[in-house]
């Protein structure tokens, strides 16, 4: 435990004053900051283009894809929407990716995960042109990230770096516990956090479903990043006073609401909020930042394709 974090809440007036980190507001700032870059591209005759590919009947996937399209319109990125029948042959998806790779008006290709069982997810990720891989999931881009020379940072970990920065949470020298080891969040997050770079320089522990004593790990942490997909796994009891909590989970649990469900994170919010000096809510925390950084990567990609220097927020 880093001393400053516990001192901050040691019985003084700050107790109970938890900073609720507003992901919608920070995402709005990122989008506003992107408009300058998009204007510069527009002067060079370039409109950034993002292709989204949906091959799923899952309502959550459909919601996310339509939110991404709305974001694009708001900032002036052209959104090209492709939908494939979930029963279509995998070849159709591979060929669509090939076509998007060859299309100069497309600067980013996002194939919404998860894909149907008969589609080889790895093959899809290998097939996307690494220069258009705005998710940052292509093996070449994963390798570059691990080697400390990222091209596209994966959107969720990158968004978390921006959120922490916006809340004045410095990661340097801190003990960070990442709960979850997925390729899209846990592993790239851990990699960014250990890097000798801004938003890094942390001491990182990656925990997962086989971790023997999760609470013992999380209690030692200055910052806990929960990305395991288990509703409310991390509770206040497992945290030390003054901790910074980032909740990546977006779990739909059955509830007596209009939609028939409610969203809960991987953190039990009420008990964690009592311990935390800062915490991200669900919804309205990490999710909007994931979408904002997708726009960011798309604008970066368009700048590189057009050889225009763009200032990114
Ligand atoms: N190739 C690919 N890239 C992805 O980035 C990707 C993906 N596949 N598959 C699914 C996950 C999930 N994901 C979310 C992004 C934003 C919100 C988001 O904005 N959530 C809002 C609202 C959620 C709601 O109202 O349902 C919030 O947390 O406030 C959620 C989920 C991107 N993913």
Short mmCIF file of C-alpha atoms and ligand atoms in Angstrom, two decimals:
data_model
loop_
_atom_site.label_atom_id
_atom_site.label_comp_id
_atom_site.label_asym_id
_atom_site.label_seq_id
_atom_site.Cartn_x
_atom_site.Cartn_y
_atom_site.Cartn_z
CA UNK A 1 0.00 0.00 0.00
CA UNK A 2 1.31 3.36 -0.94
CA UNK A 3 1.36 5.60 2.08
CA UNK A 4 -0.02 8.76 0.57
CA UNK A 5 -3.20 6.95 -0.44
CA UNK A 6 -3.98 5.78 3.07
CA UNK A 7 -2.92 9.04 4.69
CA UNK A 8 -5.32 10.93 2.51
CA UNK A 9 -8.26 9.18 4.15
CA UNK A 10 -6.85 8.74 7.64
CA UNK A 11 -9.70 10.23 9.62
CA UNK A 12 -9.52 13.72 8.19
CA UNK A 13 -12.19 15.72 6.39
CA UNK A 14 -11.59 13.74 3.21
CA UNK A 15 -13.20 10.60 4.57
CA UNK A 16 -16.36 9.94 2.64
CA UNK A 17 -15.33 12.35 -0.11
CA UNK A 18 -14.96 9.82 -2.86
CA UNK A 19 -14.22 11.15 -6.32
CA UNK A 20 -16.77 9.58 -8.66
CA UNK A 21 -14.92 9.59 -11.97
CA UNK A 22 -17.32 10.71 -14.71
CA UNK A 23 -16.48 8.68 -17.80
CA UNK A 24 -19.16 10.37 -19.90
CA UNK A 25 -17.62 13.79 -19.21
CA UNK A 26 -14.04 12.67 -19.90
CA UNK A 27 -15.19 10.92 -23.09
CA UNK A 28 -16.94 14.13 -24.16
CA UNK A 29 -13.65 16.00 -23.63
CA UNK A 30 -11.81 13.46 -25.78
CA UNK A 31 -14.41 13.80 -28.55
CA UNK A 32 -14.20 17.61 -28.36
CA UNK A 33 -10.41 17.37 -28.56
CA UNK A 34 -10.64 15.18 -31.64
CA UNK A 35 -12.58 17.75 -33.64
CA UNK A 36 -9.41 19.85 -34.21
CA UNK A 37 -7.62 16.85 -35.66
CA UNK A 38 -10.64 16.01 -37.79
CA UNK A 39 -10.77 19.61 -39.07
CA UNK A 40 -7.08 19.41 -40.01
CA UNK A 41 -7.75 16.19 -41.90
CA UNK A 42 -10.76 17.73 -43.58
CA UNK A 43 -8.58 20.60 -44.85
CA UNK A 44 -6.35 17.96 -46.41
CA UNK A 45 -9.45 16.46 -48.07
CA UNK A 46 -9.69 13.44 -45.78
CA UNK A 47 -12.71 12.21 -43.84
CA UNK A 48 -11.80 9.51 -41.31
CA UNK A 49 -13.80 6.34 -41.91
CA UNK A 50 -14.60 3.55 -39.45
CA UNK A 51 -16.13 0.28 -40.65
CA UNK A 52 -18.00 -1.76 -38.04
CA UNK A 53 -18.89 -5.37 -38.73
CA UNK A 54 -21.62 -7.05 -36.70
CA UNK A 55 -22.16 -10.81 -37.03
CA UNK A 56 -24.36 -11.44 -34.02
CA UNK A 57 -27.97 -11.44 -32.81
CA UNK A 58 -26.91 -10.51 -29.29
CA UNK A 59 -28.81 -7.37 -28.22
CA UNK A 60 -25.83 -6.09 -26.19
CA UNK A 61 -23.55 -6.33 -29.25
CA UNK A 62 -26.14 -4.50 -31.34
CA UNK A 63 -26.40 -1.76 -28.71
CA UNK A 64 -22.62 -1.25 -28.59
CA UNK A 65 -22.28 -1.09 -32.35
CA UNK A 66 -25.06 1.47 -32.69
CA UNK A 67 -23.52 3.59 -29.91
CA UNK A 68 -20.20 3.55 -31.82
CA UNK A 69 -21.96 4.67 -34.97
CA UNK A 70 -23.66 7.54 -33.12
CA UNK A 71 -20.29 8.65 -31.68
CA UNK A 72 -18.78 8.71 -35.17
CA UNK A 73 -21.52 10.95 -36.51
CA UNK A 74 -21.11 13.33 -33.59
CA UNK A 75 -17.43 14.00 -34.32
CA UNK A 76 -17.43 13.79 -38.10
CA UNK A 77 -16.09 10.30 -38.69
CA UNK A 78 -17.82 8.42 -41.47
CA UNK A 79 -19.37 5.24 -40.06
CA UNK A 80 -19.73 2.34 -42.47
CA UNK A 81 -21.94 -0.36 -41.01
CA UNK A 82 -21.82 -3.96 -42.14
CA UNK A 83 -24.04 -6.71 -40.84
CA UNK A 84 -23.61 -10.39 -41.59
CA UNK A 85 -26.06 -13.14 -40.77
CA UNK A 86 -24.67 -15.08 -37.78
CA UNK A 87 -25.23 -18.26 -39.83
CA UNK A 88 -23.33 -17.00 -42.87
CA UNK A 89 -20.18 -18.93 -43.81
CA UNK A 90 -16.98 -17.67 -42.16
CA UNK A 91 -15.55 -17.03 -45.64
CA UNK A 92 -18.04 -14.20 -46.09
CA UNK A 93 -16.58 -12.40 -43.11
CA UNK A 94 -13.00 -13.03 -44.24
CA UNK A 95 -13.78 -11.63 -47.67
CA UNK A 96 -15.52 -8.59 -46.21
CA UNK A 97 -12.40 -7.89 -44.10
CA UNK A 98 -10.23 -8.22 -47.23
CA UNK A 99 -12.47 -5.72 -49.05
CA UNK A 100 -12.34 -3.24 -46.16
CA UNK A 101 -8.56 -3.58 -46.01
CA UNK A 102 -8.41 -2.61 -49.68
CA UNK A 103 -10.83 0.34 -49.34
CA UNK A 104 -8.94 3.65 -49.02
CA UNK A 105 -11.93 5.42 -47.46
CA UNK A 106 -11.76 3.01 -44.50
CA UNK A 107 -9.16 3.85 -41.82
CA UNK A 108 -10.44 1.57 -39.09
CA UNK A 109 -11.97 -1.90 -39.17
CA UNK A 110 -13.80 -3.13 -36.08
CA UNK A 111 -15.26 -6.63 -36.10
CA UNK A 112 -17.52 -6.84 -33.07
CA UNK A 113 -16.64 -9.71 -30.70
CA UNK A 114 -17.71 -12.32 -29.80
CA UNK A 115 -18.18 -14.05 -33.16
CA UNK A 116 -20.26 -17.18 -33.87
CA UNK A 117 -18.58 -20.49 -32.98
CA UNK A 118 -17.96 -21.50 -36.60
CA UNK A 119 -15.84 -18.38 -37.18
CA UNK A 120 -12.16 -18.52 -36.22
CA UNK A 121 -11.69 -15.34 -34.20
CA UNK A 122 -7.89 -15.52 -34.46
CA UNK A 123 -8.09 -15.78 -38.24
CA UNK A 124 -10.27 -12.65 -38.35
CA UNK A 125 -7.84 -10.70 -36.17
CA UNK A 126 -4.85 -11.81 -38.27
CA UNK A 127 -6.68 -10.80 -41.40
CA UNK A 128 -7.38 -7.18 -40.48
CA UNK A 129 -4.71 -4.87 -41.91
CA UNK A 130 -2.61 -3.98 -38.82
CA UNK A 131 -2.62 -0.34 -40.01
CA UNK A 132 -6.45 -0.35 -39.73
CA UNK A 133 -6.64 -2.42 -36.56
CA UNK A 134 -8.19 0.26 -34.34
CA UNK A 135 -9.01 -2.34 -31.67
CA UNK A 136 -5.29 -3.12 -31.37
CA UNK A 137 -5.93 -6.88 -31.38
CA UNK A 138 -3.81 -7.94 -34.40
CA UNK A 139 -0.81 -10.05 -33.30
CA UNK A 140 1.60 -7.52 -34.82
CA UNK A 141 0.03 -4.72 -32.79
CA UNK A 142 -0.06 -6.87 -29.64
CA UNK A 143 3.64 -7.51 -30.15
CA UNK A 144 4.38 -3.84 -30.64
CA UNK A 145 2.47 -2.97 -27.47
CA UNK A 146 4.37 -5.53 -25.41
CA UNK A 147 7.66 -4.34 -26.89
CA UNK A 148 6.89 -0.79 -25.76
CA UNK A 149 6.20 0.67 -29.18
CA UNK A 150 2.40 0.63 -29.49
CA UNK A 151 0.68 1.56 -32.76
CA UNK A 152 -2.92 1.34 -31.54
CA UNK A 153 -3.44 0.94 -27.82
CA UNK A 154 -6.48 -1.27 -27.17
CA UNK A 155 -9.40 1.06 -26.49
CA UNK A 156 -10.40 0.00 -22.97
CA UNK A 157 -6.91 0.06 -21.39
CA UNK A 158 -6.11 3.29 -23.23
CA UNK A 159 -9.38 4.80 -22.00
CA UNK A 160 -8.54 3.76 -18.44
CA UNK A 161 -5.17 5.52 -18.71
CA UNK A 162 -7.00 8.69 -19.78
CA UNK A 163 -9.55 8.34 -16.97
CA UNK A 164 -6.83 7.97 -14.34
CA UNK A 165 -4.97 10.93 -15.78
CA UNK A 166 -8.14 13.05 -15.73
CA UNK A 167 -8.62 12.19 -12.04
CA UNK A 168 -4.98 13.11 -11.29
CA UNK A 169 -4.16 9.52 -10.33
CA UNK A 170 -0.49 8.92 -11.03
CA UNK A 171 0.44 5.27 -11.62
CA UNK A 172 4.18 5.72 -11.17
CA UNK A 173 5.52 3.55 -8.37
CA UNK A 174 2.02 2.41 -7.38
CA UNK A 175 0.86 -1.13 -6.67
CA UNK A 176 -1.82 -1.94 -9.22
CA UNK A 177 -3.89 -5.10 -9.14
CA UNK A 178 -5.58 -6.06 -12.41
CA UNK A 179 -8.34 -8.63 -11.88
CA UNK A 180 -8.78 -10.46 -15.19
CA UNK A 181 -6.40 -11.68 -17.88
CA UNK A 182 -8.32 -11.29 -21.13
CA UNK A 183 -6.57 -10.39 -24.36
CA UNK A 184 -8.76 -7.33 -24.76
CA UNK A 185 -8.48 -5.78 -21.30
CA UNK A 186 -6.44 -7.52 -18.57
CA UNK A 187 -3.30 -8.38 -20.49
CA UNK A 188 -2.92 -5.14 -22.48
CA UNK A 189 -3.80 -3.12 -19.34
CA UNK A 190 -1.05 -4.86 -17.36
CA UNK A 191 1.38 -4.24 -20.20
CA UNK A 192 0.62 -0.54 -20.41
CA UNK A 193 0.89 -0.18 -16.64
CA UNK A 194 4.38 -1.68 -16.41
CA UNK A 195 5.76 0.29 -19.31
CA UNK A 196 8.39 2.92 -18.84
CA UNK A 197 6.05 5.61 -20.10
CA UNK A 198 3.38 8.02 -18.98
CA UNK A 199 0.47 6.10 -17.49
CA UNK A 200 2.87 3.27 -16.66
CA UNK A 201 5.80 2.76 -14.27
CA UNK A 202 3.53 0.81 -11.90
CA UNK A 203 4.14 -2.46 -10.08
CA UNK A 204 1.50 -4.75 -11.51
CA UNK A 205 -0.13 -7.93 -10.24
CA UNK A 206 -2.48 -9.77 -12.58
CA UNK A 207 -5.10 -11.87 -10.76
CA UNK A 208 -7.64 -14.26 -12.25
CA UNK A 209 -10.02 -17.13 -11.52
CA UNK A 210 -7.19 -19.38 -10.28
CA UNK A 211 -5.73 -16.79 -7.90
CA UNK A 212 -5.75 -18.40 -4.46
CA UNK A 213 -6.37 -15.40 -2.25
CA UNK A 214 -7.70 -12.54 -4.31
CA UNK A 215 -8.58 -10.38 -1.29
CA UNK A 216 -5.01 -10.60 0.00
CA UNK A 217 -3.83 -9.16 -3.33
CA UNK A 218 -6.45 -6.46 -3.70
CA UNK A 219 -5.91 -5.27 -0.12
CA UNK A 220 -2.29 -4.49 -1.00
CA UNK A 221 -3.28 -2.37 -3.98
CA UNK A 222 -3.24 1.38 -4.45
CA UNK A 223 -5.29 0.91 -7.62
CA UNK A 224 -7.62 -2.00 -8.45
CA UNK A 225 -8.78 -2.55 -12.03
CA UNK A 226 -11.60 -5.10 -12.16
CA UNK A 227 -12.04 -6.71 -15.57
CA UNK A 228 -13.03 -10.30 -14.93
CA UNK A 229 -16.67 -10.31 -16.04
CA UNK A 230 -17.97 -11.59 -12.71
CA UNK A 231 -20.74 -9.36 -11.33
CA UNK A 232 -19.72 -7.63 -8.08
CA UNK A 233 -16.76 -9.92 -7.40
CA UNK A 234 -14.69 -7.16 -5.80
CA UNK A 235 -16.23 -5.91 -2.56
CA UNK A 236 -15.30 -3.15 -0.13
CA UNK A 237 -14.04 -5.74 2.36
CA UNK A 238 -11.31 -6.68 -0.11
CA UNK A 239 -10.00 -3.10 -0.37
CA UNK A 240 -7.90 -0.74 1.69
CA UNK A 241 -9.00 2.79 2.53
CA UNK A 242 -7.97 5.32 -0.11
CA UNK A 243 -7.82 2.84 -2.98
CA UNK A 244 -8.64 3.92 -6.54
CA UNK A 245 -11.15 1.54 -8.13
CA UNK A 246 -11.67 1.15 -11.87
CA UNK A 247 -14.62 -1.05 -12.79
CA UNK A 248 -14.51 -2.44 -16.33
CA UNK A 249 -17.39 -4.90 -15.91
CA UNK A 250 -20.64 -4.34 -17.75
CA UNK A 251 -22.88 -7.23 -16.68
CA UNK A 252 -26.54 -7.37 -17.54
CA UNK A 253 -28.32 -8.96 -14.60
CA UNK A 254 -32.03 -9.73 -14.53
CA UNK A 255 -33.96 -7.05 -12.71
CA UNK A 256 -37.45 -5.70 -12.37
CA UNK A 257 -36.83 -2.69 -14.61
CA UNK A 258 -38.31 -1.47 -17.87
CA UNK A 259 -35.59 -3.23 -19.86
CA UNK A 260 -35.78 -6.37 -17.73
CA UNK A 261 -32.15 -6.04 -16.62
CA UNK A 262 -29.78 -3.69 -14.88
CA UNK A 263 -26.09 -3.09 -15.46
CA UNK A 264 -23.70 -3.99 -12.69
CA UNK A 265 -19.95 -3.89 -12.68
CA UNK A 266 -17.34 -6.37 -11.48
CA UNK A 267 -17.21 -4.28 -8.30
CA UNK A 268 -19.85 -4.12 -5.58
CA UNK A 269 -20.23 -0.38 -5.89
CA UNK A 270 -21.68 0.70 -2.55
CA UNK A 271 -19.21 -1.12 -0.33
CA UNK A 272 -16.24 -0.22 -2.58
CA UNK A 273 -17.21 3.44 -2.73
CA UNK A 274 -16.97 3.62 1.06
CA UNK A 275 -13.31 2.62 0.91
CA UNK A 276 -12.25 4.36 -2.26
CA UNK A 277 -10.69 7.77 -2.77
CA UNK A 278 -11.89 7.54 -6.39
CA UNK A 279 -14.09 5.07 -8.27
CA UNK A 280 -15.59 4.67 -11.73
CA UNK A 281 -19.35 3.96 -11.91
CA UNK A 282 -21.14 1.46 -14.16
CA UNK A 283 -22.60 2.63 -16.45
CA UNK A 284 -20.91 5.95 -17.16
CA UNK A 285 -17.34 5.00 -16.29
CA UNK A 286 -15.03 2.95 -18.50
CA UNK A 287 -17.60 2.10 -21.23
CA UNK A 288 -17.87 5.59 -22.74
CA UNK A 289 -14.06 5.87 -22.69
CA UNK A 290 -13.69 2.64 -24.66
CA UNK A 291 -15.84 4.19 -27.35
CA UNK A 292 -13.99 7.52 -27.25
CA UNK A 293 -10.60 5.84 -27.72
CA UNK A 294 -11.94 3.95 -30.71
CA UNK A 295 -12.58 7.33 -32.34
CA UNK A 296 -9.11 8.43 -31.24
CA UNK A 297 -7.47 5.42 -32.90
CA UNK A 298 -9.51 5.96 -36.07
CA UNK A 299 -8.37 9.59 -36.32
CA UNK A 300 -4.76 8.55 -35.68
CA UNK A 301 -5.05 5.95 -38.42
CA UNK A 302 -6.54 8.45 -40.90
CA UNK A 303 -3.73 10.92 -40.13
CA UNK A 304 -1.11 8.28 -40.82
CA UNK A 305 -2.79 7.07 -44.01
CA UNK A 306 -3.00 10.65 -45.33
CA UNK A 307 0.42 11.62 -44.00
CA UNK A 308 -1.16 14.54 -42.13
CA UNK A 309 0.24 15.48 -38.71
CA UNK A 310 -2.68 15.51 -36.30
CA UNK A 311 -2.70 16.67 -32.69
CA UNK A 312 -4.50 14.07 -30.62
CA UNK A 313 -6.03 14.85 -27.21
N1 LIG B 1 -14.02 -5.78 -31.60
C1 LIG B 1 -14.55 -5.37 -30.45
N2 LIG B 1 -14.14 -4.21 -29.89
C2 LIG B 1 -14.68 -3.77 -28.71
O1 LIG B 1 -14.30 -2.69 -28.20
C3 LIG B 1 -15.71 -4.54 -28.09
C4 LIG B 1 -16.10 -5.72 -28.71
N3 LIG B 1 -15.50 -6.13 -29.87
N4 LIG B 1 -17.06 -6.50 -28.16
C5 LIG B 1 -17.76 -6.12 -26.94
C6 LIG B 1 -16.94 -5.20 -26.08
C7 LIG B 1 -17.78 -4.38 -25.11
N5 LIG B 1 -17.55 -3.00 -25.47
C8 LIG B 1 -18.21 -1.92 -24.90
C9 LIG B 1 -17.93 -0.62 -25.24
C10 LIG B 1 -18.63 0.44 -24.69
C11 LIG B 1 -19.64 0.23 -23.78
C12 LIG B 1 -20.39 1.38 -23.22
O2 LIG B 1 -20.29 2.46 -23.74
N6 LIG B 1 -21.18 1.22 -22.14
C13 LIG B 1 -21.96 2.32 -21.60
C14 LIG B 1 -23.45 2.04 -21.65
C15 LIG B 1 -23.83 0.60 -21.64
C16 LIG B 1 -25.30 0.33 -21.85
O3 LIG B 1 -26.13 1.23 -21.64
O4 LIG B 1 -25.62 -0.82 -22.21
C17 LIG B 1 -21.52 2.59 -20.16
O5 LIG B 1 -20.83 1.75 -19.58
O6 LIG B 1 -21.87 3.64 -19.63
C18 LIG B 1 -19.92 -1.07 -23.41
C19 LIG B 1 -19.21 -2.13 -23.97
C20 LIG B 1 -16.72 -2.94 -26.54
N7 LIG B 1 -16.33 -4.16 -26.92
#
